[in-house]
């Protein structure tokens, strides 16, 4: 499921203010540990607001590093944030380092990294549709197969607890379970992923699902919910989404049975060392980007193609 998330996230552009550029340049000349990771956290925050899934400084972002994690400082506007505003928190000592206190929601990040070794990055935000559902204490059921992108058959909503408390973090862990995303009662959403780009992609996908679910509910009828058996198949398919044939050898027989199928691979694509139909391929890419910009698609869930002599060009899985 992660294969094209990075490409989708990289399509969102942002510009640092002149003040932020100056501060970033000055601090880059100093010795700051995990400098590239700190800059990546800041860029993720800026993209999060550009994408419209967060407002102001209400959300927070972190990534795992040796010995702990880096998380945004409390109350610092992203537009003026610099590497010193991304705080290191020690997972063993449960202490932070530096002159800025970590996000008020540091406990949720801490407990995800402490309890979920696969989590390498965390995104917490207050996106509109996720928050609307969370204020009704509603999760997102399997009304659409993309719910499986979060690693389960539903996206649960936690019980309410005051922000910044251990009670909220405990409620979050209970709602997450084995999944990678959940809603937070009367609050927002949180998710984790294997890197910052993929965690941000999942945050956006969760918000898209929340918007679609609320749209379906607005028609006055409860949407049809996919069966547990179908969601088992979807979870198996997502294990092979975006993977090449040599990457699925270690999967279970059930997962292999339901692997996403592709036509046989041909070796005749290259012509004199060049990629055939280069301009048309670029047009397909541009169409995908426009499709997301227009709001008629989210993430990598859609696809585009065009006819060429002898066949067609289509986006990769």
mmCIF file of C-alpha atoms in Angstrom:
data_model
loop_
_atom_site.group_PDB
_atom_site.id
_atom_site.type_symbol
_atom_site.label_atom_id
_atom_site.label_comp_id
_atom_site.label_asym_id
_atom_site.label_seq_id
_atom_site.Cartn_x
_atom_site.Cartn_y
_atom_site.Cartn_z
ATOM 1 C CA UNK A 1 0.000 0.000 0.000
ATOM 2 C CA UNK A 2 2.961 2.284 0.609
ATOM 3 C CA UNK A 3 4.532 2.022 -2.851
ATOM 4 C CA UNK A 4 3.272 5.303 -4.344
ATOM 5 C CA UNK A 5 2.569 7.225 -1.162
ATOM 6 C CA UNK A 6 5.889 9.067 -1.356
ATOM 7 C CA UNK A 7 5.191 10.235 -4.923
ATOM 8 C CA UNK A 8 1.774 11.528 -3.885
ATOM 9 C CA UNK A 9 3.127 13.411 -0.886
ATOM 10 C CA UNK A 10 6.009 14.921 -2.877
ATOM 11 C CA UNK A 11 3.468 16.464 -5.278
ATOM 12 C CA UNK A 12 2.447 18.942 -2.569
ATOM 13 C CA UNK A 13 4.629 22.036 -2.780
ATOM 14 C CA UNK A 14 5.263 24.595 -0.087
ATOM 15 C CA UNK A 15 7.476 27.628 0.276
ATOM 16 C CA UNK A 16 9.418 28.615 3.364
ATOM 17 C CA UNK A 17 9.176 32.227 4.417
ATOM 18 C CA UNK A 18 12.365 34.343 4.071
ATOM 19 C CA UNK A 19 12.675 34.318 7.872
ATOM 20 C CA UNK A 20 12.439 30.539 7.987
ATOM 21 C CA UNK A 21 15.005 30.194 5.191
ATOM 22 C CA UNK A 22 17.426 32.427 7.102
ATOM 23 C CA UNK A 23 16.934 30.549 10.371
ATOM 24 C CA UNK A 24 17.293 27.188 8.618
ATOM 25 C CA UNK A 25 20.540 28.306 6.960
ATOM 26 C CA UNK A 26 22.011 29.656 10.204
ATOM 27 C CA UNK A 27 21.195 26.515 12.149
ATOM 28 C CA UNK A 28 22.460 24.228 9.421
ATOM 29 C CA UNK A 29 25.892 25.752 9.995
ATOM 30 C CA UNK A 30 25.764 24.590 13.612
ATOM 31 C CA UNK A 31 26.207 21.012 14.780
ATOM 32 C CA UNK A 32 22.673 19.696 15.343
ATOM 33 C CA UNK A 33 22.105 15.972 15.706
ATOM 34 C CA UNK A 34 19.613 14.364 13.319
ATOM 35 C CA UNK A 35 19.504 17.543 11.218
ATOM 36 C CA UNK A 36 18.009 15.896 8.125
ATOM 37 C CA UNK A 37 15.308 14.198 10.201
ATOM 38 C CA UNK A 38 14.437 17.478 11.944
ATOM 39 C CA UNK A 39 14.090 19.213 8.585
ATOM 40 C CA UNK A 40 11.923 16.343 7.328
ATOM 41 C CA UNK A 41 9.594 16.750 10.327
ATOM 42 C CA UNK A 42 9.217 20.478 9.566
ATOM 43 C CA UNK A 43 8.533 19.787 5.882
ATOM 44 C CA UNK A 44 5.884 17.226 6.849
ATOM 45 C CA UNK A 45 4.155 19.815 9.063
ATOM 46 C CA UNK A 46 4.115 22.343 6.229
ATOM 47 C CA UNK A 47 2.753 19.764 3.780
ATOM 48 C CA UNK A 48 0.105 18.733 6.318
ATOM 49 C CA UNK A 49 -1.270 22.282 6.380
ATOM 50 C CA UNK A 50 -0.908 22.712 2.604
ATOM 51 C CA UNK A 51 -2.976 19.561 2.085
ATOM 52 C CA UNK A 52 -5.700 20.980 4.321
ATOM 53 C CA UNK A 53 -5.709 18.199 6.901
ATOM 54 C CA UNK A 54 -4.515 20.426 9.728
ATOM 55 C CA UNK A 55 -5.002 23.982 10.896
ATOM 56 C CA UNK A 56 -2.372 26.164 12.528
ATOM 57 C CA UNK A 57 -0.312 24.326 15.155
ATOM 58 C CA UNK A 58 -3.084 22.017 16.373
ATOM 59 C CA UNK A 59 -1.375 18.925 14.957
ATOM 60 C CA UNK A 60 2.057 17.488 15.597
ATOM 61 C CA UNK A 61 4.555 15.264 13.808
ATOM 62 C CA UNK A 62 7.385 12.998 14.927
ATOM 63 C CA UNK A 63 9.828 10.381 13.665
ATOM 64 C CA UNK A 64 11.808 7.676 15.412
ATOM 65 C CA UNK A 65 15.595 8.078 15.759
ATOM 66 C CA UNK A 66 18.221 6.149 17.711
ATOM 67 C CA UNK A 67 17.330 6.183 21.405
ATOM 68 C CA UNK A 68 14.037 8.016 21.057
ATOM 69 C CA UNK A 69 12.111 10.264 18.718
ATOM 70 C CA UNK A 70 11.983 13.806 17.353
ATOM 71 C CA UNK A 71 8.725 15.708 17.786
ATOM 72 C CA UNK A 72 7.568 19.230 17.053
ATOM 73 C CA UNK A 73 7.861 21.737 19.894
ATOM 74 C CA UNK A 74 4.766 23.045 21.633
ATOM 75 C CA UNK A 75 3.030 26.087 20.140
ATOM 76 C CA UNK A 76 5.612 27.003 17.468
ATOM 77 C CA UNK A 77 4.005 28.074 14.147
ATOM 78 C CA UNK A 78 5.257 25.790 11.378
ATOM 79 C CA UNK A 79 6.103 28.744 9.140
ATOM 80 C CA UNK A 80 8.836 29.921 11.517
ATOM 81 C CA UNK A 81 9.871 26.495 12.790
ATOM 82 C CA UNK A 82 13.561 25.615 12.514
ATOM 83 C CA UNK A 83 15.516 22.463 13.495
ATOM 84 C CA UNK A 84 15.967 23.611 17.110
ATOM 85 C CA UNK A 85 12.155 23.561 17.435
ATOM 86 C CA UNK A 86 12.080 19.813 16.747
ATOM 87 C CA UNK A 87 12.655 18.228 20.143
ATOM 88 C CA UNK A 88 14.458 14.979 20.959
ATOM 89 C CA UNK A 89 12.641 12.809 23.514
ATOM 90 C CA UNK A 90 14.512 9.891 25.093
ATOM 91 C CA UNK A 91 12.413 6.714 25.109
ATOM 92 C CA UNK A 92 14.318 5.206 28.044
ATOM 93 C CA UNK A 93 14.705 8.217 30.316
ATOM 94 C CA UNK A 94 11.335 9.718 29.257
ATOM 95 C CA UNK A 95 13.049 13.108 29.150
ATOM 96 C CA UNK A 96 13.448 15.792 26.505
ATOM 97 C CA UNK A 97 16.562 17.706 25.482
ATOM 98 C CA UNK A 98 16.951 21.331 24.386
ATOM 99 C CA UNK A 99 15.415 24.698 25.159
ATOM 100 C CA UNK A 100 11.916 24.031 23.836
ATOM 101 C CA UNK A 101 9.309 21.781 25.419
ATOM 102 C CA UNK A 102 7.889 19.051 23.162
ATOM 103 C CA UNK A 103 4.341 19.061 21.825
ATOM 104 C CA UNK A 104 1.635 18.829 24.452
ATOM 105 C CA UNK A 105 0.704 15.494 22.824
ATOM 106 C CA UNK A 106 4.175 13.984 23.264
ATOM 107 C CA UNK A 107 2.698 11.155 25.344
ATOM 108 C CA UNK A 108 0.777 9.733 22.372
ATOM 109 C CA UNK A 109 3.924 9.735 20.250
ATOM 110 C CA UNK A 110 5.922 8.249 23.128
ATOM 111 C CA UNK A 111 3.480 5.392 23.690
ATOM 112 C CA UNK A 112 3.242 4.547 19.987
ATOM 113 C CA UNK A 113 7.030 4.231 19.709
ATOM 114 C CA UNK A 114 7.250 2.374 23.024
ATOM 115 C CA UNK A 115 4.549 -0.170 22.173
ATOM 116 C CA UNK A 116 4.669 -0.463 18.371
ATOM 117 C CA UNK A 117 8.179 -1.249 17.111
ATOM 118 C CA UNK A 118 7.055 -1.059 13.471
ATOM 119 C CA UNK A 119 6.082 2.624 13.880
ATOM 120 C CA UNK A 120 8.765 4.929 12.501
ATOM 121 C CA UNK A 121 6.743 8.143 12.142
ATOM 122 C CA UNK A 122 3.564 9.591 13.660
ATOM 123 C CA UNK A 123 1.167 12.256 12.359
ATOM 124 C CA UNK A 124 -1.533 13.744 14.595
ATOM 125 C CA UNK A 125 -3.969 16.322 13.236
ATOM 126 C CA UNK A 126 -7.491 17.708 13.543
ATOM 127 C CA UNK A 127 -8.826 17.242 9.991
ATOM 128 C CA UNK A 128 -12.398 18.443 9.548
ATOM 129 C CA UNK A 129 -14.213 15.231 8.615
ATOM 130 C CA UNK A 130 -12.282 12.956 10.957
ATOM 131 C CA UNK A 131 -12.988 15.387 13.782
ATOM 132 C CA UNK A 132 -16.683 15.604 12.866
ATOM 133 C CA UNK A 133 -17.000 11.826 13.178
ATOM 134 C CA UNK A 134 -14.892 11.822 16.341
ATOM 135 C CA UNK A 135 -17.271 14.332 17.926
ATOM 136 C CA UNK A 136 -20.039 11.769 17.427
ATOM 137 C CA UNK A 137 -17.721 9.014 18.741
ATOM 138 C CA UNK A 138 -18.088 7.266 15.395
ATOM 139 C CA UNK A 139 -15.381 5.244 13.764
ATOM 140 C CA UNK A 140 -15.172 4.446 10.071
ATOM 141 C CA UNK A 141 -16.588 0.990 9.241
ATOM 142 C CA UNK A 142 -15.754 -1.073 6.166
ATOM 143 C CA UNK A 143 -18.041 0.941 3.881
ATOM 144 C CA UNK A 144 -15.167 1.101 1.365
ATOM 145 C CA UNK A 145 -12.351 -1.349 0.743
ATOM 146 C CA UNK A 146 -9.719 1.403 1.245
ATOM 147 C CA UNK A 147 -10.401 1.178 4.983
ATOM 148 C CA UNK A 148 -8.028 -1.781 4.825
ATOM 149 C CA UNK A 149 -5.206 0.653 3.981
ATOM 150 C CA UNK A 150 -5.067 1.418 7.716
ATOM 151 C CA UNK A 151 -4.326 -2.239 8.435
ATOM 152 C CA UNK A 152 -7.698 -3.473 9.648
ATOM 153 C CA UNK A 153 -11.394 -3.971 8.930
ATOM 154 C CA UNK A 154 -12.391 -0.635 10.457
ATOM 155 C CA UNK A 155 -10.888 2.583 11.769
ATOM 156 C CA UNK A 156 -11.995 2.876 15.378
ATOM 157 C CA UNK A 157 -12.719 5.992 17.418
ATOM 158 C CA UNK A 158 -11.283 6.225 20.922
ATOM 159 C CA UNK A 159 -13.051 7.301 24.076
ATOM 160 C CA UNK A 160 -12.628 10.957 25.007
ATOM 161 C CA UNK A 161 -9.893 12.100 27.373
ATOM 162 C CA UNK A 162 -8.326 15.505 27.971
ATOM 163 C CA UNK A 163 -5.536 16.412 25.576
ATOM 164 C CA UNK A 164 -1.979 15.881 26.763
ATOM 165 C CA UNK A 165 -2.928 13.237 29.345
ATOM 166 C CA UNK A 166 -1.928 9.635 29.852
ATOM 167 C CA UNK A 167 -5.638 8.764 29.747
ATOM 168 C CA UNK A 168 -5.814 10.030 26.144
ATOM 169 C CA UNK A 169 -2.741 8.058 25.174
ATOM 170 C CA UNK A 170 -4.185 4.888 26.723
ATOM 171 C CA UNK A 171 -7.479 5.430 24.873
ATOM 172 C CA UNK A 172 -5.565 5.950 21.635
ATOM 173 C CA UNK A 173 -3.633 2.685 21.991
ATOM 174 C CA UNK A 174 -6.872 0.805 22.661
ATOM 175 C CA UNK A 175 -8.487 2.273 19.518
ATOM 176 C CA UNK A 176 -5.427 1.642 17.359
ATOM 177 C CA UNK A 177 -5.038 -2.007 18.312
ATOM 178 C CA UNK A 178 -3.165 -3.687 15.428
ATOM 179 C CA UNK A 179 -4.153 -0.919 13.015
ATOM 180 C CA UNK A 180 -2.158 2.146 11.913
ATOM 181 C CA UNK A 181 -4.836 4.843 12.206
ATOM 182 C CA UNK A 182 -7.634 5.824 14.561
ATOM 183 C CA UNK A 183 -9.919 8.717 15.413
ATOM 184 C CA UNK A 184 -9.688 10.388 18.821
ATOM 185 C CA UNK A 185 -13.020 11.072 20.543
ATOM 186 C CA UNK A 186 -14.017 14.770 20.362
ATOM 187 C CA UNK A 187 -10.485 15.552 19.232
ATOM 188 C CA UNK A 188 -9.062 14.467 15.840
ATOM 189 C CA UNK A 189 -7.045 11.599 14.405
ATOM 190 C CA UNK A 190 -3.609 9.994 14.684
ATOM 191 C CA UNK A 191 -1.729 7.491 12.561
ATOM 192 C CA UNK A 192 1.719 5.981 12.167
ATOM 193 C CA UNK A 193 3.749 4.588 9.294
ATOM 194 C CA UNK A 194 7.182 3.268 8.268
ATOM 195 C CA UNK A 195 8.374 6.798 7.412
ATOM 196 C CA UNK A 196 7.116 10.381 7.468
ATOM 197 C CA UNK A 197 5.852 10.387 3.891
ATOM 198 C CA UNK A 198 3.781 7.269 4.364
ATOM 199 C CA UNK A 199 2.412 8.403 7.727
ATOM 200 C CA UNK A 200 1.297 11.664 6.116
ATOM 201 C CA UNK A 201 -0.237 9.743 3.202
ATOM 202 C CA UNK A 202 -2.246 7.607 5.644
ATOM 203 C CA UNK A 203 -3.412 10.701 7.548
ATOM 204 C CA UNK A 204 -4.721 12.153 4.297
ATOM 205 C CA UNK A 205 -6.318 8.842 3.287
ATOM 206 C CA UNK A 206 -8.061 8.586 6.665
ATOM 207 C CA UNK A 207 -9.502 12.076 6.179
ATOM 208 C CA UNK A 208 -10.645 11.166 2.645
ATOM 209 C CA UNK A 209 -12.430 8.082 3.983
ATOM 210 C CA UNK A 210 -14.068 10.154 6.717
ATOM 211 C CA UNK A 211 -15.337 12.633 4.122
ATOM 212 C CA UNK A 212 -16.674 9.852 1.890
ATOM 213 C CA UNK A 213 -18.359 8.104 4.822
ATOM 214 C CA UNK A 214 -20.056 11.299 5.987
ATOM 215 C CA UNK A 215 -21.157 11.998 2.404
ATOM 216 C CA UNK A 216 -22.709 8.539 2.190
ATOM 217 C CA UNK A 217 -24.477 9.030 5.543
ATOM 218 C CA UNK A 218 -25.868 12.379 4.356
ATOM 219 C CA UNK A 219 -28.102 10.548 1.874
ATOM 220 C CA UNK A 220 -30.232 9.358 4.777
ATOM 221 C CA UNK A 221 -29.271 5.698 4.587
ATOM 222 C CA UNK A 222 -26.511 3.695 6.252
ATOM 223 C CA UNK A 223 -23.970 2.588 3.626
ATOM 224 C CA UNK A 224 -23.627 -1.089 2.830
ATOM 225 C CA UNK A 225 -20.776 -2.533 4.888
ATOM 226 C CA UNK A 226 -18.377 -5.023 3.353
ATOM 227 C CA UNK A 227 -18.311 -8.452 4.987
ATOM 228 C CA UNK A 228 -15.504 -9.691 7.220
ATOM 229 C CA UNK A 229 -14.629 -12.237 4.550
ATOM 230 C CA UNK A 230 -14.268 -9.546 1.891
ATOM 231 C CA UNK A 231 -12.147 -7.406 4.191
ATOM 232 C CA UNK A 232 -9.887 -10.419 4.809
ATOM 233 C CA UNK A 233 -9.355 -10.507 1.048
ATOM 234 C CA UNK A 234 -8.727 -6.741 0.970
ATOM 235 C CA UNK A 235 -6.132 -6.984 3.713
ATOM 236 C CA UNK A 236 -4.410 -9.754 1.779
ATOM 237 C CA UNK A 237 -4.471 -7.691 -1.412
ATOM 238 C CA UNK A 238 -2.946 -4.697 0.350
ATOM 239 C CA UNK A 239 -0.053 -6.928 1.425
ATOM 240 C CA UNK A 240 0.853 -7.118 -2.288
ATOM 241 C CA UNK A 241 -0.211 -3.619 -3.381
ATOM 242 C CA UNK A 242 2.684 -1.897 -5.119
ATOM 243 C CA UNK A 243 4.976 -4.887 -4.708
ATOM 244 C CA UNK A 244 6.885 -6.623 -7.483
ATOM 245 C CA UNK A 245 6.536 -10.413 -7.975
ATOM 246 C CA UNK A 246 9.834 -11.178 -6.217
ATOM 247 C CA UNK A 247 8.627 -9.318 -3.108
ATOM 248 C CA UNK A 248 5.655 -11.567 -2.307
ATOM 249 C CA UNK A 249 7.504 -14.855 -1.865
ATOM 250 C CA UNK A 250 7.285 -14.726 1.936
ATOM 251 C CA UNK A 251 3.525 -14.188 2.121
ATOM 252 C CA UNK A 252 0.972 -16.769 3.275
ATOM 253 C CA UNK A 253 -0.869 -18.994 0.810
ATOM 254 C CA UNK A 254 -4.062 -16.972 1.415
ATOM 255 C CA UNK A 255 -2.250 -13.711 0.682
ATOM 256 C CA UNK A 256 -0.651 -15.152 -2.444
ATOM 257 C CA UNK A 257 -4.021 -16.458 -3.609
ATOM 258 C CA UNK A 258 -5.485 -12.953 -3.411
ATOM 259 C CA UNK A 259 -2.404 -11.098 -4.620
ATOM 260 C CA UNK A 260 -3.039 -8.283 -7.077
ATOM 261 C CA UNK A 261 -2.582 -9.784 -10.536
ATOM 262 C CA UNK A 262 -0.770 -8.226 -13.482
ATOM 263 C CA UNK A 263 -0.273 -9.243 -17.114
ATOM 264 C CA UNK A 264 2.937 -11.097 -18.018
ATOM 265 C CA UNK A 265 6.021 -8.899 -18.141
ATOM 266 C CA UNK A 266 7.559 -8.159 -21.551
ATOM 267 C CA UNK A 267 11.208 -7.281 -22.184
ATOM 268 C CA UNK A 268 10.523 -5.402 -25.439
ATOM 269 C CA UNK A 269 9.754 -1.981 -23.932
ATOM 270 C CA UNK A 270 13.179 -0.401 -24.402
ATOM 271 C CA UNK A 271 13.962 1.038 -27.832
ATOM 272 C CA UNK A 272 17.641 1.841 -28.401
ATOM 273 C CA UNK A 273 18.080 2.353 -24.658
ATOM 274 C CA UNK A 274 15.248 4.919 -24.456
ATOM 275 C CA UNK A 275 11.831 4.643 -22.826
ATOM 276 C CA UNK A 276 9.144 4.470 -25.503
ATOM 277 C CA UNK A 277 6.371 7.097 -25.517
ATOM 278 C CA UNK A 278 8.204 9.321 -23.033
ATOM 279 C CA UNK A 279 6.014 12.386 -23.669
ATOM 280 C CA UNK A 280 2.790 10.421 -23.329
ATOM 281 C CA UNK A 281 4.011 8.894 -20.088
ATOM 282 C CA UNK A 282 4.603 12.387 -18.747
ATOM 283 C CA UNK A 283 1.065 13.361 -19.804
ATOM 284 C CA UNK A 284 -0.319 10.416 -17.814
ATOM 285 C CA UNK A 285 1.641 11.605 -14.759
ATOM 286 C CA UNK A 286 0.388 15.166 -15.224
ATOM 287 C CA UNK A 287 -3.180 13.875 -15.487
ATOM 288 C CA UNK A 288 -2.804 12.056 -12.169
ATOM 289 C CA UNK A 289 -1.499 15.198 -10.480
ATOM 290 C CA UNK A 290 -4.335 17.280 -11.938
ATOM 291 C CA UNK A 291 -6.856 14.658 -10.848
ATOM 292 C CA UNK A 292 -5.764 15.069 -7.222
ATOM 293 C CA UNK A 293 -5.526 18.859 -7.512
ATOM 294 C CA UNK A 294 -9.116 18.952 -8.813
ATOM 295 C CA UNK A 295 -10.309 16.953 -5.816
ATOM 296 C CA UNK A 296 -11.708 14.025 -7.814
ATOM 297 C CA UNK A 297 -9.142 11.609 -6.424
ATOM 298 C CA UNK A 298 -7.202 11.142 -3.208
ATOM 299 C CA UNK A 299 -3.737 9.728 -2.805
ATOM 300 C CA UNK A 300 -2.916 6.831 -5.122
ATOM 301 C CA UNK A 301 -6.382 5.246 -5.149
ATOM 302 C CA UNK A 302 -7.086 6.279 -8.757
ATOM 303 C CA UNK A 303 -5.228 5.539 -11.974
ATOM 304 C CA UNK A 304 -4.915 6.952 -15.486
ATOM 305 C CA UNK A 305 -4.021 5.532 -18.911
ATOM 306 C CA UNK A 306 -3.857 6.426 -22.593
ATOM 307 C CA UNK A 307 -3.878 4.362 -25.797
ATOM 308 C CA UNK A 308 -0.665 3.988 -27.816
ATOM 309 C CA UNK A 309 0.032 1.890 -30.925
ATOM 310 C CA UNK A 310 -0.318 -1.757 -29.939
ATOM 311 C CA UNK A 311 -1.567 -1.188 -26.398
ATOM 312 C CA UNK A 312 -1.832 1.422 -23.650
ATOM 313 C CA UNK A 313 0.187 3.181 -20.937
ATOM 314 C CA UNK A 314 -1.090 3.013 -17.356
ATOM 315 C CA UNK A 315 0.119 4.116 -13.951
ATOM 316 C CA UNK A 316 2.069 1.566 -11.905
ATOM 317 C CA UNK A 317 0.617 -0.140 -8.817
#
